[in-house]
mmCIF file of C-alpha atoms and ligand atoms in Angstrom:
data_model
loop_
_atom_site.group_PDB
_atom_site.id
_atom_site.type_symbol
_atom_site.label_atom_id
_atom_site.label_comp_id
_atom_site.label_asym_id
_atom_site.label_seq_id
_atom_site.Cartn_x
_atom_site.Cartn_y
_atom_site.Cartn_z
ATOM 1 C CA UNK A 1 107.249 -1.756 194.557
ATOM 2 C CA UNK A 2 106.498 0.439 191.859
ATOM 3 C CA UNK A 3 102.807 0.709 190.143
ATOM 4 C CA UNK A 4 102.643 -1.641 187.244
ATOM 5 C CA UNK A 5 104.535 -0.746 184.099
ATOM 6 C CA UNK A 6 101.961 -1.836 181.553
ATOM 7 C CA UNK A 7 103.550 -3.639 178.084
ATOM 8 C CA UNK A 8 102.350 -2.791 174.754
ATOM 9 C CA UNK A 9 100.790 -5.816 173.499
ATOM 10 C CA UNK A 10 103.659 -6.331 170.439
ATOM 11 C CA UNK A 11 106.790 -4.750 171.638
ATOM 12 C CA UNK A 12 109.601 -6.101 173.274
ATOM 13 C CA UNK A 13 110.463 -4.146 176.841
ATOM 14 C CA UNK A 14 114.061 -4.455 178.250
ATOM 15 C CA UNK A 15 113.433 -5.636 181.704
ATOM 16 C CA UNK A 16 117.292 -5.501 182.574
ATOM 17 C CA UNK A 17 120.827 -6.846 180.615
ATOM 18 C CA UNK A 18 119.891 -10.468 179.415
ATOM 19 C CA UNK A 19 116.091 -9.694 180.106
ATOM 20 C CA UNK A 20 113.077 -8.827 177.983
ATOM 21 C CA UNK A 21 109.392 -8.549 178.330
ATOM 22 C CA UNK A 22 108.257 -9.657 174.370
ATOM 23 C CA UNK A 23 104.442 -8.712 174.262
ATOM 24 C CA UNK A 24 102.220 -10.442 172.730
ATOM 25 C CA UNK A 25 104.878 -13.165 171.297
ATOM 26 C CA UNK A 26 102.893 -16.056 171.774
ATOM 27 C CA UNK A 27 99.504 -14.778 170.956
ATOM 28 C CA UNK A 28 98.354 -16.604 167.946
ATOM 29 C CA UNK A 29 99.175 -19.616 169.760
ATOM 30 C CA UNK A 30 97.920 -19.079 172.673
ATOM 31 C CA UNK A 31 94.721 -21.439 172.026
ATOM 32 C CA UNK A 32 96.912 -24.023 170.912
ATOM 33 C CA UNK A 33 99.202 -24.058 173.701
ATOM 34 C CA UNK A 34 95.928 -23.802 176.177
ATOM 35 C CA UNK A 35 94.465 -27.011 174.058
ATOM 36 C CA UNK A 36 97.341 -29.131 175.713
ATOM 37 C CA UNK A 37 97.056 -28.342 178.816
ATOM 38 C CA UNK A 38 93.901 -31.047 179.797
ATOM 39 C CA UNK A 39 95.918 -33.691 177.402
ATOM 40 C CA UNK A 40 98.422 -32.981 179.895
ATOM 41 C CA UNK A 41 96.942 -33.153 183.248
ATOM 42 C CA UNK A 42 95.746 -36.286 182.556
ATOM 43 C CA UNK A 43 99.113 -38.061 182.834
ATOM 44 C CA UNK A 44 100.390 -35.999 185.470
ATOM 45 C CA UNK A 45 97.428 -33.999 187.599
ATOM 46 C CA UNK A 46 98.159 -30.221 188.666
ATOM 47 C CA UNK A 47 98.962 -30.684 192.644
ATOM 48 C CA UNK A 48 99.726 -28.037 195.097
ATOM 49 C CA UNK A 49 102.925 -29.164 196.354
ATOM 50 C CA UNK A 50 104.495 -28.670 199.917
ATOM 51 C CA UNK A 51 107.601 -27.199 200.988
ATOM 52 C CA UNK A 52 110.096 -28.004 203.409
ATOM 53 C CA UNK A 53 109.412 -24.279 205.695
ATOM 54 C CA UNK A 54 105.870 -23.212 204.348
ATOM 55 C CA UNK A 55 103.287 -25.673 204.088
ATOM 56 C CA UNK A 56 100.919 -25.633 200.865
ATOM 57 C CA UNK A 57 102.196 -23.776 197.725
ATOM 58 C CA UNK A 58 99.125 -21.693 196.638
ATOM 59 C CA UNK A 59 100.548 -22.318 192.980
ATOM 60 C CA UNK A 60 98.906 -25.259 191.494
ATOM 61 C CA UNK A 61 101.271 -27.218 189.338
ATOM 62 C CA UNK A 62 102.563 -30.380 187.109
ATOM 63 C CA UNK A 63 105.494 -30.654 184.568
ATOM 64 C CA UNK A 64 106.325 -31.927 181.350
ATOM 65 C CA UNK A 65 109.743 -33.045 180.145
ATOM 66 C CA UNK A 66 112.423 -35.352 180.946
ATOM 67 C CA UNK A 67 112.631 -33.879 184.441
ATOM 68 C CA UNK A 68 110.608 -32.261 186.773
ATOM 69 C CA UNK A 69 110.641 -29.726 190.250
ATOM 70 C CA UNK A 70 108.754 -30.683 192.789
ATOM 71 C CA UNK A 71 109.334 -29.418 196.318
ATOM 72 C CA UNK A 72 108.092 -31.472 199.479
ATOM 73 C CA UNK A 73 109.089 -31.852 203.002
ATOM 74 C CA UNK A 74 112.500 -32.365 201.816
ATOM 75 C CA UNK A 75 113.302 -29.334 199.917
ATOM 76 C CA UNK A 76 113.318 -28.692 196.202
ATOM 77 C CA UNK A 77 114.437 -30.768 193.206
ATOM 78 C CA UNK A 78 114.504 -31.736 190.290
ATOM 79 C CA UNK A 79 113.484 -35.812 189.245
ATOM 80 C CA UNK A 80 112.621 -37.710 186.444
ATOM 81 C CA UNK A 81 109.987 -39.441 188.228
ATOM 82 C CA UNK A 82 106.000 -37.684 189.092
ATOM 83 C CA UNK A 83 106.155 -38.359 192.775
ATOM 84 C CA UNK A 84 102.192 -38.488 192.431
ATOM 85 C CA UNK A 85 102.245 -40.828 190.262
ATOM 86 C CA UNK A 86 105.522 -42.646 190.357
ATOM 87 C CA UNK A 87 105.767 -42.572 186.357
ATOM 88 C CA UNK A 88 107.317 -40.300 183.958
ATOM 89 C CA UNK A 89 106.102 -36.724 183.222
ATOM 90 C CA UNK A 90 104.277 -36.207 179.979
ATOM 91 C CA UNK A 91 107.033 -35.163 177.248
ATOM 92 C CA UNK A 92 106.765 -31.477 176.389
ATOM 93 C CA UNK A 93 104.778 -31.013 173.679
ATOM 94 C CA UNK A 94 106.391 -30.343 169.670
ATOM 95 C CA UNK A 95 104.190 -27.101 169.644
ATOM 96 C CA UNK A 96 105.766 -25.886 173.216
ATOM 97 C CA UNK A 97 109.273 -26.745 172.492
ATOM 98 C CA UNK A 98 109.040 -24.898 169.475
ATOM 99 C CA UNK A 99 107.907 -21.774 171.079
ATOM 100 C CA UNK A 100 110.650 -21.833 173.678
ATOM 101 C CA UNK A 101 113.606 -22.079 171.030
ATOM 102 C CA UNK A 102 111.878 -19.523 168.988
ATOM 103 C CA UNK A 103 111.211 -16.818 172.184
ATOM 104 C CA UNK A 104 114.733 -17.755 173.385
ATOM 105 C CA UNK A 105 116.161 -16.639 169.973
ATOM 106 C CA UNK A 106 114.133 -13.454 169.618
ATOM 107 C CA UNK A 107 115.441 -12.589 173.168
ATOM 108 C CA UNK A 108 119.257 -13.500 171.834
ATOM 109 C CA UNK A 109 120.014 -17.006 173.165
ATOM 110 C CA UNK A 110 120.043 -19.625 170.268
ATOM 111 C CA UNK A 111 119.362 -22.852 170.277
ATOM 112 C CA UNK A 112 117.899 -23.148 173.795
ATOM 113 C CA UNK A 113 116.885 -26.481 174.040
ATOM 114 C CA UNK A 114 114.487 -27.315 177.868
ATOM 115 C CA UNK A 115 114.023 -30.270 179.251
ATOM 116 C CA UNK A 116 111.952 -29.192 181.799
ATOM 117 C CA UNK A 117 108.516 -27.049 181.646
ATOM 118 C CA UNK A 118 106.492 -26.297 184.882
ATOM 119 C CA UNK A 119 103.114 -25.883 184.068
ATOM 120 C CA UNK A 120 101.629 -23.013 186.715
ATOM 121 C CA UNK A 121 97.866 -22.361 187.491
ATOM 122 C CA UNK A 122 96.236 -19.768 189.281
ATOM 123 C CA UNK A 123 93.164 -18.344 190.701
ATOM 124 C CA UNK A 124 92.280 -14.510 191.158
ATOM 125 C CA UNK A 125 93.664 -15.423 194.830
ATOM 126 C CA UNK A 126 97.014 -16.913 194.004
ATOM 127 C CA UNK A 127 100.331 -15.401 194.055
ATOM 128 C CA UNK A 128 104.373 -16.609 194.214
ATOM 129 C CA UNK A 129 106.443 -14.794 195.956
ATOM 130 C CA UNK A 130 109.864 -13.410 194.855
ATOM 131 C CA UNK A 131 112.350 -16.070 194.486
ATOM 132 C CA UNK A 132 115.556 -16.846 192.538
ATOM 133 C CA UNK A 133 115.779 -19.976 189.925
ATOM 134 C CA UNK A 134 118.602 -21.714 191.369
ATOM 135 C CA UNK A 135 117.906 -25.440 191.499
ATOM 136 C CA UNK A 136 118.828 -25.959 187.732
ATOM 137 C CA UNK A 137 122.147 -27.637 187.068
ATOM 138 C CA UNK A 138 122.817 -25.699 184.208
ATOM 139 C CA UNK A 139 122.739 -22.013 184.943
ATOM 140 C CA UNK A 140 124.157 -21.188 181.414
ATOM 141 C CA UNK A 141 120.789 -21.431 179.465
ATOM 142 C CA UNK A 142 117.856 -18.918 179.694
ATOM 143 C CA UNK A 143 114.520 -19.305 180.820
ATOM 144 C CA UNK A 144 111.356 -18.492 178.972
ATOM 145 C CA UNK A 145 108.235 -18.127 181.016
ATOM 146 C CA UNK A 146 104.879 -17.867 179.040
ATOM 147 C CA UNK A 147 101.631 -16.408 180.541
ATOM 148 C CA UNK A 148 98.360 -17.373 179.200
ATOM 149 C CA UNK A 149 94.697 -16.986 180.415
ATOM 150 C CA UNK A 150 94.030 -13.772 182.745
ATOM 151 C CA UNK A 151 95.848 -10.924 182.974
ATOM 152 C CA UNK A 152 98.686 -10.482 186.045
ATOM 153 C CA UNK A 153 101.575 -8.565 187.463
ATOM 154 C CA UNK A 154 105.194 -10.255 187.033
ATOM 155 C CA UNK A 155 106.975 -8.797 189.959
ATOM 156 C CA UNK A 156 110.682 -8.622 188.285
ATOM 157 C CA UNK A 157 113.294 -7.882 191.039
ATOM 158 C CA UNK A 158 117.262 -7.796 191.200
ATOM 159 C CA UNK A 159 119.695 -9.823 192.318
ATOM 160 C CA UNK A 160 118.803 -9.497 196.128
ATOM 161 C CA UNK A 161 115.723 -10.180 197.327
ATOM 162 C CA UNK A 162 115.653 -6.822 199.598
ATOM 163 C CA UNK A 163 115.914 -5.199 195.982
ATOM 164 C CA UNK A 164 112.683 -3.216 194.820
ATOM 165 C CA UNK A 165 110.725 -5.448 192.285
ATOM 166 C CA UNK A 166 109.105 -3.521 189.475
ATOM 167 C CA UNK A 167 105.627 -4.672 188.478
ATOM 168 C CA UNK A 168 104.786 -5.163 184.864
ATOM 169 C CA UNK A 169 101.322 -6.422 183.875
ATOM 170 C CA UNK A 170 101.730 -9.814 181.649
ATOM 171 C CA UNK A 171 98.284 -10.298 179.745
ATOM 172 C CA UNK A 172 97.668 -13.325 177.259
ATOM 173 C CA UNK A 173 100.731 -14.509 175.083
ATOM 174 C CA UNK A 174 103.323 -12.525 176.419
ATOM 175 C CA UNK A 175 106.408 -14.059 177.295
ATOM 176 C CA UNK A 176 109.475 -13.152 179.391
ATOM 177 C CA UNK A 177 113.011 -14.489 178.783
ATOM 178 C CA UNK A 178 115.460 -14.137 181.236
ATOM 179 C CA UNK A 179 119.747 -15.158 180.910
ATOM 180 C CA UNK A 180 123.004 -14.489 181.416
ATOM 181 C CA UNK A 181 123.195 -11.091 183.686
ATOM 182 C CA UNK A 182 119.686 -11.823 184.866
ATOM 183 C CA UNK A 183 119.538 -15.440 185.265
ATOM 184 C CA UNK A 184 119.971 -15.570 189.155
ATOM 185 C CA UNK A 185 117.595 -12.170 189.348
ATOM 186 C CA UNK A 186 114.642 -12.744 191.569
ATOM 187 C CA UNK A 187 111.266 -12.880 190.539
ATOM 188 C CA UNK A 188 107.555 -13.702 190.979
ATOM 189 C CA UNK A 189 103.694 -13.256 190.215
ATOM 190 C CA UNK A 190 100.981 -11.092 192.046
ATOM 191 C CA UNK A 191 97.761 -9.414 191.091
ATOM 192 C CA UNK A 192 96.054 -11.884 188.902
ATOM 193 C CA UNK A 193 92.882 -10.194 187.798
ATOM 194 C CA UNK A 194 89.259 -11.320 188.553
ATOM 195 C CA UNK A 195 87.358 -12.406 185.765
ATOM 196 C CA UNK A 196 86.669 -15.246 183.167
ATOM 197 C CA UNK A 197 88.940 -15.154 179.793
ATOM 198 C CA UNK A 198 87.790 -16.449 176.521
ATOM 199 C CA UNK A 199 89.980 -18.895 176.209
ATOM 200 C CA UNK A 200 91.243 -20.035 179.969
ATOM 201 C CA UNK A 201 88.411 -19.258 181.785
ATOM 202 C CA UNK A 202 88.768 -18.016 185.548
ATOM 203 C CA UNK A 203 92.568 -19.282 185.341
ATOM 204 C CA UNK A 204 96.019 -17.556 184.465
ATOM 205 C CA UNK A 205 98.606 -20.344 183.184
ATOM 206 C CA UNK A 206 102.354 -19.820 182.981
ATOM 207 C CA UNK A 207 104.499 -22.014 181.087
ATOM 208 C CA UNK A 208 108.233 -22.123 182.269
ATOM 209 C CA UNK A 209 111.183 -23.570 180.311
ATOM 210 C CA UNK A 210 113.731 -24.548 181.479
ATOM 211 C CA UNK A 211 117.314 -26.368 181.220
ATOM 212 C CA UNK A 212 117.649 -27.966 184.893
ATOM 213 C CA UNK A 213 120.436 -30.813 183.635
HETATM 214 O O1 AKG B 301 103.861 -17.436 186.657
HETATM 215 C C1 AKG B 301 104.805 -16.734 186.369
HETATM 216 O O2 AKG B 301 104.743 -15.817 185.533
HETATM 217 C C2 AKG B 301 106.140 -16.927 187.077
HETATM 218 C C3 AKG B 301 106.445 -18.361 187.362
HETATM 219 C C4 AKG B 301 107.732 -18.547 188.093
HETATM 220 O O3 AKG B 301 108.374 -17.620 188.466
HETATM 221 C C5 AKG B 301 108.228 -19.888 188.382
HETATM 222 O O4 AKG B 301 107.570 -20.887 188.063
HETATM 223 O O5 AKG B 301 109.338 -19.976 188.947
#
């Protein structure tokens, strides 16, 4: 891996064809989109799920929208159904669809419509290693994943998973859209740095939309 690759806070970095770092895109909302997050967790609690070959994901997590991934003993998925709670998830919020369609367009895919959000938490500790997307039916539409709270590295890779990942430090607001060329290109999320922010105190959160049916 290289060192990080640090983002101005308002520009938009080419990460590869179909891919693009925008800095700072979701800043002004960034309290807003934090102020959901409890509302949230109440209907459907952040869990560390388990996977079939690896035991505990360090990544705590929950969704919103019509359907959601979870991963357990057998495998990964998407359902309609919390298996914590055997109800729906909690529809994705106006102010967080809105955000997705409008960071989707700015990275050149219109009307980009999720039904699915994963809502990601993690500690100074936490990291997820490089993987590919691939349990979405539809592998047509982007996806737009939103970083909020501390700072971190997104560890953006190629299509192999042998392939060198570049490290580019995502701070508060920034958001990364991914499509077409890129979509199956692995990725992931180390380095998040120690400390309390302002607004998400000793957390990072990561918001990512997707279209799974
Ligand atoms: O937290 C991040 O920035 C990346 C999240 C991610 O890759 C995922 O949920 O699949």
């Amino acid at each position: 891996m290289q060192p990080d690759l640090f983002s101005d806070s308002r520009t938009a970095v080419p990460l590869a064809p179909g891919a693009v770092l925008l800095g700072g895109f979701a800043l002004a909302e960034g309290g807003a989109l934090l102020d959901e997050i409890p509302r949230l967790e109440a209907i459907s609690p952040f869990r560390h799920m388990t996977t079939r070959s690896r035991g505990r994901l360090a990544v705590a997590m929950f969704n919103c929208g019509e359907t959601g991934w979870v991963s357990d003993r057998r495998g990964y998925r998407y359902q309609a159904l919390d298996p914590e709670t055997g109800k729906p998830w909690p529809a994705i919020p106006d102010i967080f669809r809105s955000l997705a369609a409008r960071a989707a367009e700015r990275a050149g895919y219109a009307d980009f419509v999720p039904d699915a959000c994963l809502v990601n938490r993690y500690d100074a500790d936490t990291r997820l290693s490089l993987h590919q997307d691939m349990d979405e039916r539809d592998h047509d539409a982007p996806i737009v994943s939103v970083s909020l709270g501390l700072s971190a590295s997104f560890l953006w890779g190629g299509p192999s998973r042998r392939d060198r990942a570049v490290r580019h430090r995502v701070h508060h607001g920034d958001v990364v859209v991914w499509g077409g060329p890129s979509r199956m290109m692995f990725h992931g999320l180390d380095g998040v740095e120690r400390g309390r922010h302002s607004l998400a105190g000793a957390w990072r959160y990561n918001l990512t939309f997707r279209k799974a049916r």
